[in-house]
Coordinates of C-alpha atoms and ligand atoms in Angstrom, one line a residue:
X1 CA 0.0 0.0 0.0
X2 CA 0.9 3.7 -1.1
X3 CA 0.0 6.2 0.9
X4 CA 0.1 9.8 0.9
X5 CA -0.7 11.5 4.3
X6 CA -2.1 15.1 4.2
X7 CA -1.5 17.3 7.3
X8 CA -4.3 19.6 8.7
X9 CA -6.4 21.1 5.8
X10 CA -8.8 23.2 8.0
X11 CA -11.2 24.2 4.8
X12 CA -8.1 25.1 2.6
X13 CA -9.6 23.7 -0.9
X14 CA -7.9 25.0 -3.1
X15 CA -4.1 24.4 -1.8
X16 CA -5.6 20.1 -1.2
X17 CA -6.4 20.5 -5.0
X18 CA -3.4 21.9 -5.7
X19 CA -1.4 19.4 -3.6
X20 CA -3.4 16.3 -5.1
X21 CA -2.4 17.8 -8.5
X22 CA 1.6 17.9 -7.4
X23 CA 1.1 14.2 -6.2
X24 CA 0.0 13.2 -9.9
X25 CA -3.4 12.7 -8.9
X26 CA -5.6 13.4 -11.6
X27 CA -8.1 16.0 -10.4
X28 CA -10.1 16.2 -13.8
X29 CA -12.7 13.8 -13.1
X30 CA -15.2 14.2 -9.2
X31 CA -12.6 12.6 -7.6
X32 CA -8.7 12.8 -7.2
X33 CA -7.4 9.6 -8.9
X34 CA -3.5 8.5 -8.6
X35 CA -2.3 6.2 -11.8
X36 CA -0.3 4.2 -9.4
X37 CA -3.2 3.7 -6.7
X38 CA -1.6 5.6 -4.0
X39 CA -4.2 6.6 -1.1
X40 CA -4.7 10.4 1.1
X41 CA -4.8 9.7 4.3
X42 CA -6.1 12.9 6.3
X43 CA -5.1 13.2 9.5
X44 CA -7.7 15.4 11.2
X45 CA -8.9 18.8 11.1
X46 CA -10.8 18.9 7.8
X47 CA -12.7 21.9 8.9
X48 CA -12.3 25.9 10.7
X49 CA -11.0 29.1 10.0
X50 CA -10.5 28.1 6.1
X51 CA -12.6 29.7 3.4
X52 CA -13.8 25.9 2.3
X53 CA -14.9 23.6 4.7
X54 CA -17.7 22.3 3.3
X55 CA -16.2 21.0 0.0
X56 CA -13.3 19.6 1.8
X57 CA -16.3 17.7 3.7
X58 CA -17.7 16.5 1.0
X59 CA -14.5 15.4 -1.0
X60 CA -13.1 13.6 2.3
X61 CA -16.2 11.8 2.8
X62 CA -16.4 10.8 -1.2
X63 CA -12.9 9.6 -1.1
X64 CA -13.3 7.6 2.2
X65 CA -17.0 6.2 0.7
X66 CA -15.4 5.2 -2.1
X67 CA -12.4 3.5 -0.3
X68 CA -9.8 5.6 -1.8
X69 CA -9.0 7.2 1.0
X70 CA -8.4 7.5 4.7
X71 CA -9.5 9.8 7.7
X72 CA -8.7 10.1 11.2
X73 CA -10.4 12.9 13.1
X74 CA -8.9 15.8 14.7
X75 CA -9.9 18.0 17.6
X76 CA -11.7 20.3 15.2
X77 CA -13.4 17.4 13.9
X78 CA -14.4 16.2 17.1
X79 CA -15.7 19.2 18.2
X80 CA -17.9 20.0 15.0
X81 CA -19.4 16.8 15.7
X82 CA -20.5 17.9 19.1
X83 CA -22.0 20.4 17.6
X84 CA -24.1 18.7 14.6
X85 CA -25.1 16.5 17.6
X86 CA -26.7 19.8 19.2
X87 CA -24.0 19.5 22.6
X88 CA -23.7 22.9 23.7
X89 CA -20.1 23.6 22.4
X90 CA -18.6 26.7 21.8
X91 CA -18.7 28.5 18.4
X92 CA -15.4 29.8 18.5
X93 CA -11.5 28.8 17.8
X94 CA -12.1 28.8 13.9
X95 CA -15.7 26.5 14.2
X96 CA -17.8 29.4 13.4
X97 CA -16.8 29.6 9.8
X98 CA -17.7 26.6 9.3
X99 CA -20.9 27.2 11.1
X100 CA -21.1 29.9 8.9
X101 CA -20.8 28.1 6.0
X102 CA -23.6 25.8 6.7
X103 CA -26.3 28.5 7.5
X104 CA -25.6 29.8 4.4
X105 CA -26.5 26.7 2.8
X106 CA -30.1 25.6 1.3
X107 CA -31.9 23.0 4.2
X108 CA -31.2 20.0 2.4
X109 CA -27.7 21.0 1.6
X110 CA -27.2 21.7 5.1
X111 CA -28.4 18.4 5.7
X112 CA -26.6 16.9 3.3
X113 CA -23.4 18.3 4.5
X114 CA -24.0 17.6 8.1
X115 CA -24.7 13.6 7.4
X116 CA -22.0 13.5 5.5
X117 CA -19.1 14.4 8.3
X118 CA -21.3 13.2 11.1
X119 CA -20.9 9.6 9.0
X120 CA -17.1 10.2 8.3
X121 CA -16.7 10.9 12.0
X122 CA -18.6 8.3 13.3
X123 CA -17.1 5.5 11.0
X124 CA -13.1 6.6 11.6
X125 CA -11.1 5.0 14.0
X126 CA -9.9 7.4 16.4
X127 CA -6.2 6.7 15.0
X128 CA -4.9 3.7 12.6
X129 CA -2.0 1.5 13.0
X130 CA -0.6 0.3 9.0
X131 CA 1.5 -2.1 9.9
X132 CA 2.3 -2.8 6.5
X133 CA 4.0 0.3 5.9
X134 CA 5.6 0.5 10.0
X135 CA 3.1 3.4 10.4
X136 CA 0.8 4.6 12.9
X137 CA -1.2 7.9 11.9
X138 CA -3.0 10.4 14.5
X139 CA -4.2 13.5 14.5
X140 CA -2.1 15.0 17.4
X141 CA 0.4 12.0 17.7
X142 CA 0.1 8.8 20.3
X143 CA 3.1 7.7 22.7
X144 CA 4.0 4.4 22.3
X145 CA 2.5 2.7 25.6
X146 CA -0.9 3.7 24.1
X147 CA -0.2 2.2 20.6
X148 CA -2.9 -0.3 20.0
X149 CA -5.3 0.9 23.2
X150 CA -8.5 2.6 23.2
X151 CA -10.4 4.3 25.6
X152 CA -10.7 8.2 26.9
X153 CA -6.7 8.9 27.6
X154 CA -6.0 7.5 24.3
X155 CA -8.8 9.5 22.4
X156 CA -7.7 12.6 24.9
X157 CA -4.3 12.2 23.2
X158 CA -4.8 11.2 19.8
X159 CA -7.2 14.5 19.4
X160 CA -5.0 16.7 22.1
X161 CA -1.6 15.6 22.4
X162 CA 0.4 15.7 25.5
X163 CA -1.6 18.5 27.1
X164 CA -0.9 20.3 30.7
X165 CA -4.1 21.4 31.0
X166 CA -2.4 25.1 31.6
X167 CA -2.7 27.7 28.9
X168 CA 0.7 29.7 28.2
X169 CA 0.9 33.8 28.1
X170 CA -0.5 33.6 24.6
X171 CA -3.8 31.7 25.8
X172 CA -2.3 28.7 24.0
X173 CA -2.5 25.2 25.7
X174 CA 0.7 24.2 27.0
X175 CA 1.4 21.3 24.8
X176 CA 4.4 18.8 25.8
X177 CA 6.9 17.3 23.2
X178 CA 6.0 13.9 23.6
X179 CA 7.9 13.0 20.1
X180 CA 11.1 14.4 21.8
X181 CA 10.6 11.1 24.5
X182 CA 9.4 8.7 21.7
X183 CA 11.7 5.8 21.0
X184 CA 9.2 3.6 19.2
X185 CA 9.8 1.9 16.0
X186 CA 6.3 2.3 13.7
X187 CA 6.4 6.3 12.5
X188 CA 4.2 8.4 13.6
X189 CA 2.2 10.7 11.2
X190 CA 0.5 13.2 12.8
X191 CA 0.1 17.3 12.6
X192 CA -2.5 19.4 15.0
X193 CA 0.7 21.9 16.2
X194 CA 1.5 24.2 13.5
X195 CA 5.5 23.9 12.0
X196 CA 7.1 26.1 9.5
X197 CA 8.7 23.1 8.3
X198 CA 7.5 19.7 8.9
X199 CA 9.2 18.1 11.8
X200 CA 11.3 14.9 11.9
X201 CA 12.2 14.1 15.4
X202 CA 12.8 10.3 16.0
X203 CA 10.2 8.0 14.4
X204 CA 7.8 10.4 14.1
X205 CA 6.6 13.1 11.3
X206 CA 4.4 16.6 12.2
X207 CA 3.1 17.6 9.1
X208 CA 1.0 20.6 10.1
X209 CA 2.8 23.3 8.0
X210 CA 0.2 25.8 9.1
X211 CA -1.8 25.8 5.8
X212 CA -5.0 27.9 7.4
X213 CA -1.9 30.1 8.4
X214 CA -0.2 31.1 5.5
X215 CA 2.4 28.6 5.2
X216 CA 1.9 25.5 3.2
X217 CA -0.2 22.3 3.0
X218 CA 2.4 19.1 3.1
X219 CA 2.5 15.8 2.6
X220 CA 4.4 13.0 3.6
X221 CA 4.0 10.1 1.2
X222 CA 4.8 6.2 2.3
X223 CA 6.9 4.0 2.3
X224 CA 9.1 6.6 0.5
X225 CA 9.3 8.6 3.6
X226 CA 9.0 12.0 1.0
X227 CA 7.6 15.1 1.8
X228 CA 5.6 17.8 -0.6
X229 CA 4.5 21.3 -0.2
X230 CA 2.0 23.8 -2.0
X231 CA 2.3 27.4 -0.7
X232 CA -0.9 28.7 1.2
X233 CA -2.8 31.5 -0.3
X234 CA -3.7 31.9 3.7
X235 CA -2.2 35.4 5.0
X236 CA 0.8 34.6 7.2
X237 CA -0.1 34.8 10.9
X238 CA 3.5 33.8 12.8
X239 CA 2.6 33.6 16.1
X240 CA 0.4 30.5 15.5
X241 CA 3.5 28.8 14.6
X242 CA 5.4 26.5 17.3
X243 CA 9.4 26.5 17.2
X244 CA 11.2 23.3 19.1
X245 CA 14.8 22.8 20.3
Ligands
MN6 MN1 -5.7 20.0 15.7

């Protein structure tokens, strides 16, 4: 198996077109197509503060459908799904475009839409292990004593990282570099904290460029262990961006 995994899009369309297109997917036809079968696998925050989330919604769910591609969900995602559900969440953090986007839909669009992730989010495993390819992809990364465990730390993790529970003197939360302390041997694809430049530390890969934020979208294709960028179209917000030692 060939895979392609695609950091956080977060309602960037047109730079996942663009990036499919760079891969040598064929983007002519209602779904991106690779000659040599490779697979996208997202890894978590479809949706927020982008000007497209719905149509990244609907291509995601196609492609998964259709069994040509792969999804975990991110916090983002987890949260919009609260919300669809009617849980009293709050519409902030980059959810209210999205929100936005579906109250300016038609009812049945609306509908349509909402279905649509509330079945891709309900369907995906909270992070997938591809043993084939010595892999394990989730959304915020997993340590390796919870490799192949479910339950709430591991979904805490998968969708939050190694949290503190503080906030730092931005209002950020303080997040903890767990891949620093990882000595597994399956890679770990993940994104959720924004890089300039994607981040090989160990066995594992953050490909969050910080697309929504005016960097790039990236992928990291398997087994060639590759990485490929398209420029954002995003303005550049810096201080979203994390720097490590
Ligand atoms: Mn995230």
């Amino acid at each position: 198996m060939k895979i392609d995994f695609i950091g956080d899009v977060h309602g960037c369309l047109p730079e996942l077109l663009e990036l499919f297109s760079k891969l040598g997917y064929d983007i002519s036809n209602r779904l991106p197509i690779h000659p040599e079968n490779r697979r996208p696998f997202f890894i978590g925050d479809l949706t927020d503060r982008g000007p497209d989330s719905l149509g990244v919604i609907e291509l995601v769910y196609r492609l998964v459908e259709e069994e040509l591609g792969f999804y975990v969900p991110g916090n983002h995602c987890d949260k919009l799904y609260r919300y669809l559900l009617g849980n009293n969440v709050q519409v902030k953090h980059g959810l209210e475009t999205t929100v936005a986007e579906l109250q300016n839909c038609e009812p049945n669009k609306r509908r349509k839409l909402s279905n649509m992730f509330m079945q891709l989010y309900k369907k995906a495993p909270l992070y997938k292990q591809i043993p084939e390819l010595g892999a394990v992809a989730a959304h915020a990364g997993i340590k390796e004593s919870l490799i192949g465990k479910e339950g709430k730390k591991v979904k805490s993790f998968v969708l939050y990282g190694d949290t503190t529970g503080e906030m730092d003197e931005l209002g950020r939360p303080v997040r903890l570099d767990w891949a620093k302390h990882y000595h597994g041997k399956d890679w770990i694809i993940y994104g959720h904290t924004p890089v300039l430049e994607a981040r090989v530390m160990h066995h594992t890969i953050n490909i969050d460029t910080g697309c929504v934020f005016g960097n790039k979208l990236t992928a990291c294709r398997f087994p060639e262990q590759s990485l490929h960028s398209v420029p954002s179209q995003q303005p550049f917000v810096e201080e979203k961006f994390r720097s490590f030692d």
